[in-house]
Short mmCIF file of N, CA and C in Angstrom, two decimals:
data_model
loop_
_atom_site.label_atom_id
_atom_site.label_comp_id
_atom_site.label_asym_id
_atom_site.label_seq_id
_atom_site.Cartn_x
_atom_site.Cartn_y
_atom_site.Cartn_z
N MET A 567 37.28 308.77 68.15
CA MET A 567 37.35 309.00 66.23
C MET A 567 35.45 308.72 66.34
N LYS A 568 34.93 309.36 65.39
CA LYS A 568 33.88 309.22 65.04
C LYS A 568 33.86 308.76 63.75
N ILE A 569 32.70 308.04 63.09
CA ILE A 569 32.88 307.24 61.85
C ILE A 569 31.33 308.09 61.66
N VAL A 570 31.34 308.66 60.93
CA VAL A 570 29.56 309.26 60.12
C VAL A 570 29.68 307.93 59.06
N LEU A 571 28.14 307.36 59.09
CA LEU A 571 27.67 306.85 57.40
C LEU A 571 26.79 307.15 57.20
N ASN A 572 26.33 307.42 56.02
CA ASN A 572 25.02 307.53 55.36
C ASN A 572 25.03 306.25 54.76
N THR A 573 23.69 305.44 55.74
CA THR A 573 23.36 304.16 54.71
C THR A 573 22.51 303.84 54.55
N ARG A 574 21.52 304.56 53.94
CA ARG A 574 20.91 305.27 52.48
C ARG A 574 21.52 305.62 51.74
N GLY A 575 23.09 305.57 51.34
CA GLY A 575 23.80 305.96 50.55
C GLY A 575 23.48 304.99 49.73
N THR A 576 24.31 305.05 48.33
CA THR A 576 23.99 303.89 46.80
C THR A 576 25.37 304.06 46.69
N GLY A 577 26.59 304.21 47.75
CA GLY A 577 28.05 303.65 47.17
C GLY A 577 28.19 302.01 46.42
N GLU A 578 28.56 301.97 45.57
CA GLU A 578 29.11 300.56 44.86
C GLU A 578 30.37 300.10 45.90
N ASP A 579 30.94 300.70 45.86
CA ASP A 579 32.26 300.03 46.48
C ASP A 579 32.74 299.68 47.96
N ILE A 580 31.23 299.21 48.26
CA ILE A 580 31.42 298.90 50.41
C ILE A 580 31.70 297.32 50.36
N SER A 581 31.59 297.29 51.55
CA SER A 581 32.29 295.36 51.65
C SER A 581 30.99 295.46 51.69
N PRO A 582 30.91 293.65 51.88
CA PRO A 582 29.42 293.10 52.45
C PRO A 582 29.35 292.95 53.54
N GLN A 583 30.38 293.09 54.80
CA GLN A 583 29.79 293.25 55.80
C GLN A 583 29.23 294.81 56.32
N LEU A 584 29.73 295.84 55.74
CA LEU A 584 29.45 296.98 55.93
C LEU A 584 28.00 296.96 55.13
N GLN A 585 27.61 296.21 53.99
CA GLN A 585 25.90 296.51 53.20
C GLN A 585 25.41 295.92 54.48
N ALA A 586 25.60 294.73 54.75
CA ALA A 586 25.47 293.93 56.10
C ALA A 586 24.80 294.96 57.08
N PHE A 587 25.33 295.76 57.56
CA PHE A 587 25.29 296.79 58.62
C PHE A 587 24.34 297.75 58.44
N MET A 588 24.67 298.10 57.05
CA MET A 588 23.69 299.48 56.78
C MET A 588 22.14 298.64 56.38
N ASP A 589 22.35 297.60 56.30
CA ASP A 589 21.03 296.71 55.92
C ASP A 589 19.87 296.68 57.16
N TYR A 590 20.78 295.86 58.39
CA TYR A 590 20.03 296.06 59.55
C TYR A 590 19.54 297.39 60.28
N VAL A 591 20.65 298.78 60.01
CA VAL A 591 20.07 299.72 60.48
C VAL A 591 18.94 300.27 59.42
N ASN A 592 18.91 300.01 58.75
CA ASN A 592 17.70 300.84 57.86
C ASN A 592 16.87 300.08 57.91
N SER A 593 16.64 298.42 57.57
CA SER A 593 15.41 297.44 57.82
C SER A 593 15.24 296.59 59.04
N GLY A 594 16.59 296.31 59.86
CA GLY A 594 16.11 295.46 60.97
C GLY A 594 16.63 294.16 59.56
N ILE A 595 16.99 294.35 58.98
CA ILE A 595 17.22 292.68 58.27
C ILE A 595 18.37 292.03 59.07
N LEU A 596 18.01 290.78 59.83
CA LEU A 596 19.13 290.11 60.43
C LEU A 596 19.78 289.19 59.61
N THR A 597 20.88 288.88 59.23
CA THR A 597 21.87 288.46 58.65
C THR A 597 23.08 287.63 59.09
N THR A 598 23.52 286.68 58.72
CA THR A 598 24.83 285.80 59.84
C THR A 598 25.68 286.33 59.87
N ASN A 599 25.81 287.91 59.18
CA ASN A 599 27.19 289.03 59.37
C ASN A 599 27.80 288.57 60.81
N PRO A 600 28.84 288.31 61.24
CA PRO A 600 29.25 288.48 62.67
C PRO A 600 28.93 289.76 63.34
N LEU A 601 29.25 290.89 62.69
CA LEU A 601 28.91 292.25 63.18
C LEU A 601 27.23 292.58 63.49
N VAL A 602 26.55 292.03 62.75
CA VAL A 602 24.94 292.47 62.67
C VAL A 602 24.97 291.56 63.92
N GLN A 603 25.13 290.02 63.88
CA GLN A 603 24.82 289.04 64.98
C GLN A 603 25.69 289.92 65.91
N ALA A 604 26.52 290.31 66.09
CA ALA A 604 26.80 291.19 67.74
C ALA A 604 25.94 292.07 68.55
N LEU A 605 25.65 293.28 67.11
CA LEU A 605 24.57 293.99 67.59
C LEU A 605 23.51 293.79 67.72
N TYR A 606 22.35 292.74 67.25
CA TYR A 606 21.36 292.12 67.56
C TYR A 606 21.70 291.71 69.00
N GLN A 607 22.58 291.15 69.03
CA GLN A 607 22.65 290.38 70.49
C GLN A 607 22.81 291.41 71.81
N ARG A 608 23.53 292.41 71.26
CA ARG A 608 23.84 293.50 72.66
C ARG A 608 22.70 294.18 72.80
N LEU A 609 21.72 294.30 71.35
CA LEU A 609 20.78 294.94 71.90
C LEU A 609 19.68 294.36 72.61
N GLN A 610 19.11 292.56 72.16
CA GLN A 610 18.39 292.65 73.26
C GLN A 610 19.15 291.79 74.59
N ASP A 611 20.25 292.13 75.19
CA ASP A 611 21.07 291.93 75.97
C ASP A 611 20.48 293.42 76.85
N VAL A 612 20.50 294.78 76.98
CA VAL A 612 19.92 295.80 76.95
C VAL A 612 18.45 295.96 76.85
N LYS A 613 17.47 295.48 75.90
CA LYS A 613 15.97 294.86 76.66
C LYS A 613 15.97 294.47 77.64
N HIS A 614 16.44 293.35 77.88
CA HIS A 614 15.95 293.16 78.47
C HIS A 614 16.33 292.82 80.20
N SER A 615 17.86 293.92 80.55
CA SER A 615 18.42 294.13 81.23
C SER A 615 17.45 295.46 81.68
N GLU A 616 16.91 294.93 82.98
CA GLU A 616 16.28 296.06 84.02
C GLU A 616 17.72 297.14 84.24
N ALA A 617 18.94 297.34 84.92
CA ALA A 617 19.98 297.99 85.04
C ALA A 617 20.09 298.73 84.08
N GLU A 618 20.40 298.19 82.87
CA GLU A 618 20.22 299.05 81.09
C GLU A 618 19.11 300.04 80.84
N ARG A 619 17.87 299.81 81.26
CA ARG A 619 17.09 300.29 80.96
C ARG A 619 16.64 301.09 81.45
N VAL A 620 17.03 301.27 83.16
CA VAL A 620 17.40 302.27 84.07
C VAL A 620 18.09 303.38 83.04
N SER A 621 19.62 302.69 83.17
CA SER A 621 20.55 303.72 82.47
C SER A 621 20.19 304.46 81.76
N TYR A 622 19.10 304.11 80.15
CA TYR A 622 19.14 304.75 79.39
C TYR A 622 17.93 305.65 79.85
N MET A 623 17.18 305.56 80.72
CA MET A 623 16.27 306.44 80.61
C MET A 623 16.72 307.25 81.60
N THR A 624 17.57 307.24 82.79
CA THR A 624 18.37 308.21 83.43
C THR A 624 19.14 309.47 82.45
N TYR A 625 19.29 308.57 81.74
CA TYR A 625 20.33 309.15 80.34
C TYR A 625 19.18 310.62 79.66
N GLU A 626 17.74 309.76 79.10
CA GLU A 626 16.91 310.27 78.26
C GLU A 626 16.82 311.79 79.61
N LEU A 627 16.60 311.66 80.69
CA LEU A 627 15.50 312.56 81.52
C LEU A 627 16.81 313.07 81.98
N HIS A 628 18.48 313.12 81.83
CA HIS A 628 19.49 314.29 81.40
C HIS A 628 19.38 315.10 80.57
N LEU A 629 19.46 314.33 79.40
CA LEU A 629 18.94 315.40 78.16
C LEU A 629 18.02 316.03 77.76
N ARG A 630 16.85 315.48 78.29
CA ARG A 630 15.49 316.80 78.16
C ARG A 630 15.56 317.83 79.53
N ASP A 631 15.81 317.60 80.60
CA ASP A 631 16.54 318.13 81.42
C ASP A 631 17.27 319.38 80.93
N ALA A 632 18.33 318.96 80.12
CA ALA A 632 18.92 320.00 79.78
C ALA A 632 18.83 320.32 78.46
N ARG A 633 18.10 320.34 77.49
CA ARG A 633 17.25 321.07 76.70
C ARG A 633 16.33 321.76 77.23
N LYS A 634 15.50 321.65 78.31
CA LYS A 634 14.59 322.46 78.75
C LYS A 634 14.93 323.94 79.48
N GLU A 635 16.91 323.52 80.41
CA GLU A 635 17.31 324.59 80.92
C GLU A 635 18.06 325.79 79.59
N GLY A 636 18.19 325.11 78.60
CA GLY A 636 18.88 325.83 77.64
C GLY A 636 17.57 326.24 77.13
N LYS A 637 16.36 325.86 76.47
CA LYS A 637 15.29 326.40 76.29
C LYS A 637 15.04 327.61 77.59
N LEU A 638 14.88 327.34 78.76
CA LEU A 638 14.94 328.85 79.35
C LEU A 638 15.78 329.49 79.64
N GLU A 639 17.26 329.33 79.47
CA GLU A 639 18.07 330.27 79.12
C GLU A 639 17.50 331.06 77.75
N ALA A 640 17.23 330.58 77.11
CA ALA A 640 16.98 331.73 76.21
C ALA A 640 15.46 332.79 75.91
N VAL A 641 14.63 331.85 76.39
CA VAL A 641 13.82 333.00 76.58
C VAL A 641 13.61 333.94 77.67
N LEU A 642 14.41 333.65 78.70
CA LEU A 642 15.21 334.59 79.33
C LEU A 642 15.82 335.74 78.96
N GLU A 643 16.52 335.42 78.17
CA GLU A 643 17.38 336.37 77.47
C GLU A 643 16.58 337.11 76.60
N ASN A 644 15.17 336.53 76.05
CA ASN A 644 15.06 337.09 75.17
C ASN A 644 14.02 338.41 75.70
N ILE A 645 13.38 337.66 76.78
CA ILE A 645 12.88 338.99 77.66
C ILE A 645 13.28 339.72 78.24
N ARG A 646 14.80 339.76 78.50
CA ARG A 646 15.27 340.88 78.98
C ARG A 646 15.88 341.66 77.80
N SER A 647 16.14 341.10 76.20
CA SER A 647 16.32 342.10 75.36
C SER A 647 15.22 343.02 74.99
N LEU A 648 13.98 342.00 74.78
CA LEU A 648 12.64 342.86 74.85
C LEU A 648 12.86 344.61 75.83
N MET A 649 12.66 343.81 77.45
CA MET A 649 12.54 344.59 78.32
C MET A 649 13.50 345.89 78.21
N LYS A 650 14.51 345.92 77.11
CA LYS A 650 15.80 346.75 77.67
C LYS A 650 15.58 347.55 76.26
N SER A 651 15.45 346.83 75.27
CA SER A 651 14.96 347.67 73.65
C SER A 651 13.55 347.94 74.01
N LEU A 652 12.24 347.70 74.51
CA LEU A 652 11.06 348.16 74.28
C LEU A 652 10.75 348.72 75.35
N PRO A 653 10.15 349.44 75.35
CA PRO A 653 9.56 350.28 77.04
C PRO A 653 8.24 349.27 77.60
N CYS A 654 9.00 347.91 77.81
CA CYS A 654 8.10 347.11 78.39
C CYS A 654 8.22 346.40 79.29
N ASP A 655 7.27 345.82 80.48
CA ASP A 655 7.73 345.26 81.61
C ASP A 655 7.79 343.49 81.05
N ALA A 656 8.54 342.46 82.16
CA ALA A 656 8.23 341.17 82.15
C ALA A 656 6.91 340.39 81.44
N SER A 657 5.85 341.02 82.38
CA SER A 657 4.41 340.72 81.65
C SER A 657 4.65 340.81 80.14
N LYS A 658 4.74 341.90 79.27
CA LYS A 658 4.43 341.93 77.91
C LYS A 658 5.46 341.73 77.30
N ALA A 659 6.43 341.44 77.80
CA ALA A 659 7.58 340.81 76.98
C ALA A 659 7.27 339.27 76.85
N MET A 660 6.75 338.93 77.91
CA MET A 660 6.05 336.85 77.79
C MET A 660 4.95 337.24 76.88
N ASP A 661 4.34 338.22 76.82
CA ASP A 661 2.92 338.40 75.52
C ASP A 661 3.62 338.45 74.43
N LEU A 662 4.69 339.06 73.90
CA LEU A 662 4.84 339.15 72.68
C LEU A 662 5.83 338.08 72.98
N LEU A 663 6.50 336.83 73.19
CA LEU A 663 6.91 335.65 72.89
C LEU A 663 6.13 334.87 73.01
N ASN A 664 4.85 334.89 74.00
CA ASN A 664 4.22 333.67 73.46
C ASN A 664 3.89 332.69 74.86
N VAL A 665 4.97 333.09 75.95
CA VAL A 665 5.18 332.01 76.78
C VAL A 665 3.77 331.80 77.53
N PRO A 666 3.46 330.73 77.65
CA PRO A 666 2.41 329.52 78.15
C PRO A 666 2.12 330.49 79.37
N ALA A 667 1.01 330.61 79.94
CA ALA A 667 0.73 330.64 81.43
C ALA A 667 1.33 330.12 82.06
N THR A 668 1.36 328.58 81.80
CA THR A 668 1.90 327.99 82.97
C THR A 668 2.94 327.98 83.15
N GLU A 669 3.99 328.96 82.72
CA GLU A 669 5.42 328.57 82.94
C GLU A 669 5.85 330.61 83.33
N ARG A 670 5.03 330.79 83.21
CA ARG A 670 5.00 332.19 83.46
C ARG A 670 5.53 332.57 84.94
N LYS A 671 4.92 332.29 85.80
CA LYS A 671 6.15 332.04 87.40
C LYS A 671 6.73 332.02 87.42
N ALA A 672 7.52 330.77 87.36
CA ALA A 672 8.62 330.18 86.66
C ALA A 672 9.77 330.84 86.46
N ILE A 673 9.14 331.87 85.51
CA ILE A 673 9.84 332.35 84.39
C ILE A 673 10.45 333.90 85.54
N MET A 674 9.13 334.45 85.92
CA MET A 674 9.64 335.82 86.52
C MET A 674 10.04 335.89 87.50
N ALA A 675 10.62 334.31 88.25
CA ALA A 675 11.10 333.76 89.78
C ALA A 675 12.68 333.84 89.37
N GLN A 676 13.06 333.79 87.72
CA GLN A 676 14.23 333.60 87.26
C GLN A 676 14.75 335.17 86.59
N LEU A 677 13.97 335.71 86.53
CA LEU A 677 14.33 337.20 85.72
C LEU A 677 15.16 337.88 86.88
#
């Protein structure tokens, strides 16, 4: 189950516990609220744990790689489309798409 909260909302019918949580998320206000205290402690544990830090960085690298892969696939698709619809080669298609020179060799290998 996912719950989405607009922590910048102005609802008047929220509990003090939820308000304390939203204040913590928005501005880092630390209160005596048990949930806020538990979140704060967990964040401190993660920040000071080498294993957690490595895990987080590995996760970030995987996300970055996935974004790059998705972007590369989109560029390849656009190049193929231009080559098919226009009378041009891959180099001209990359010119039209403003593909940086540093990426062209890797892209050519994928075509």
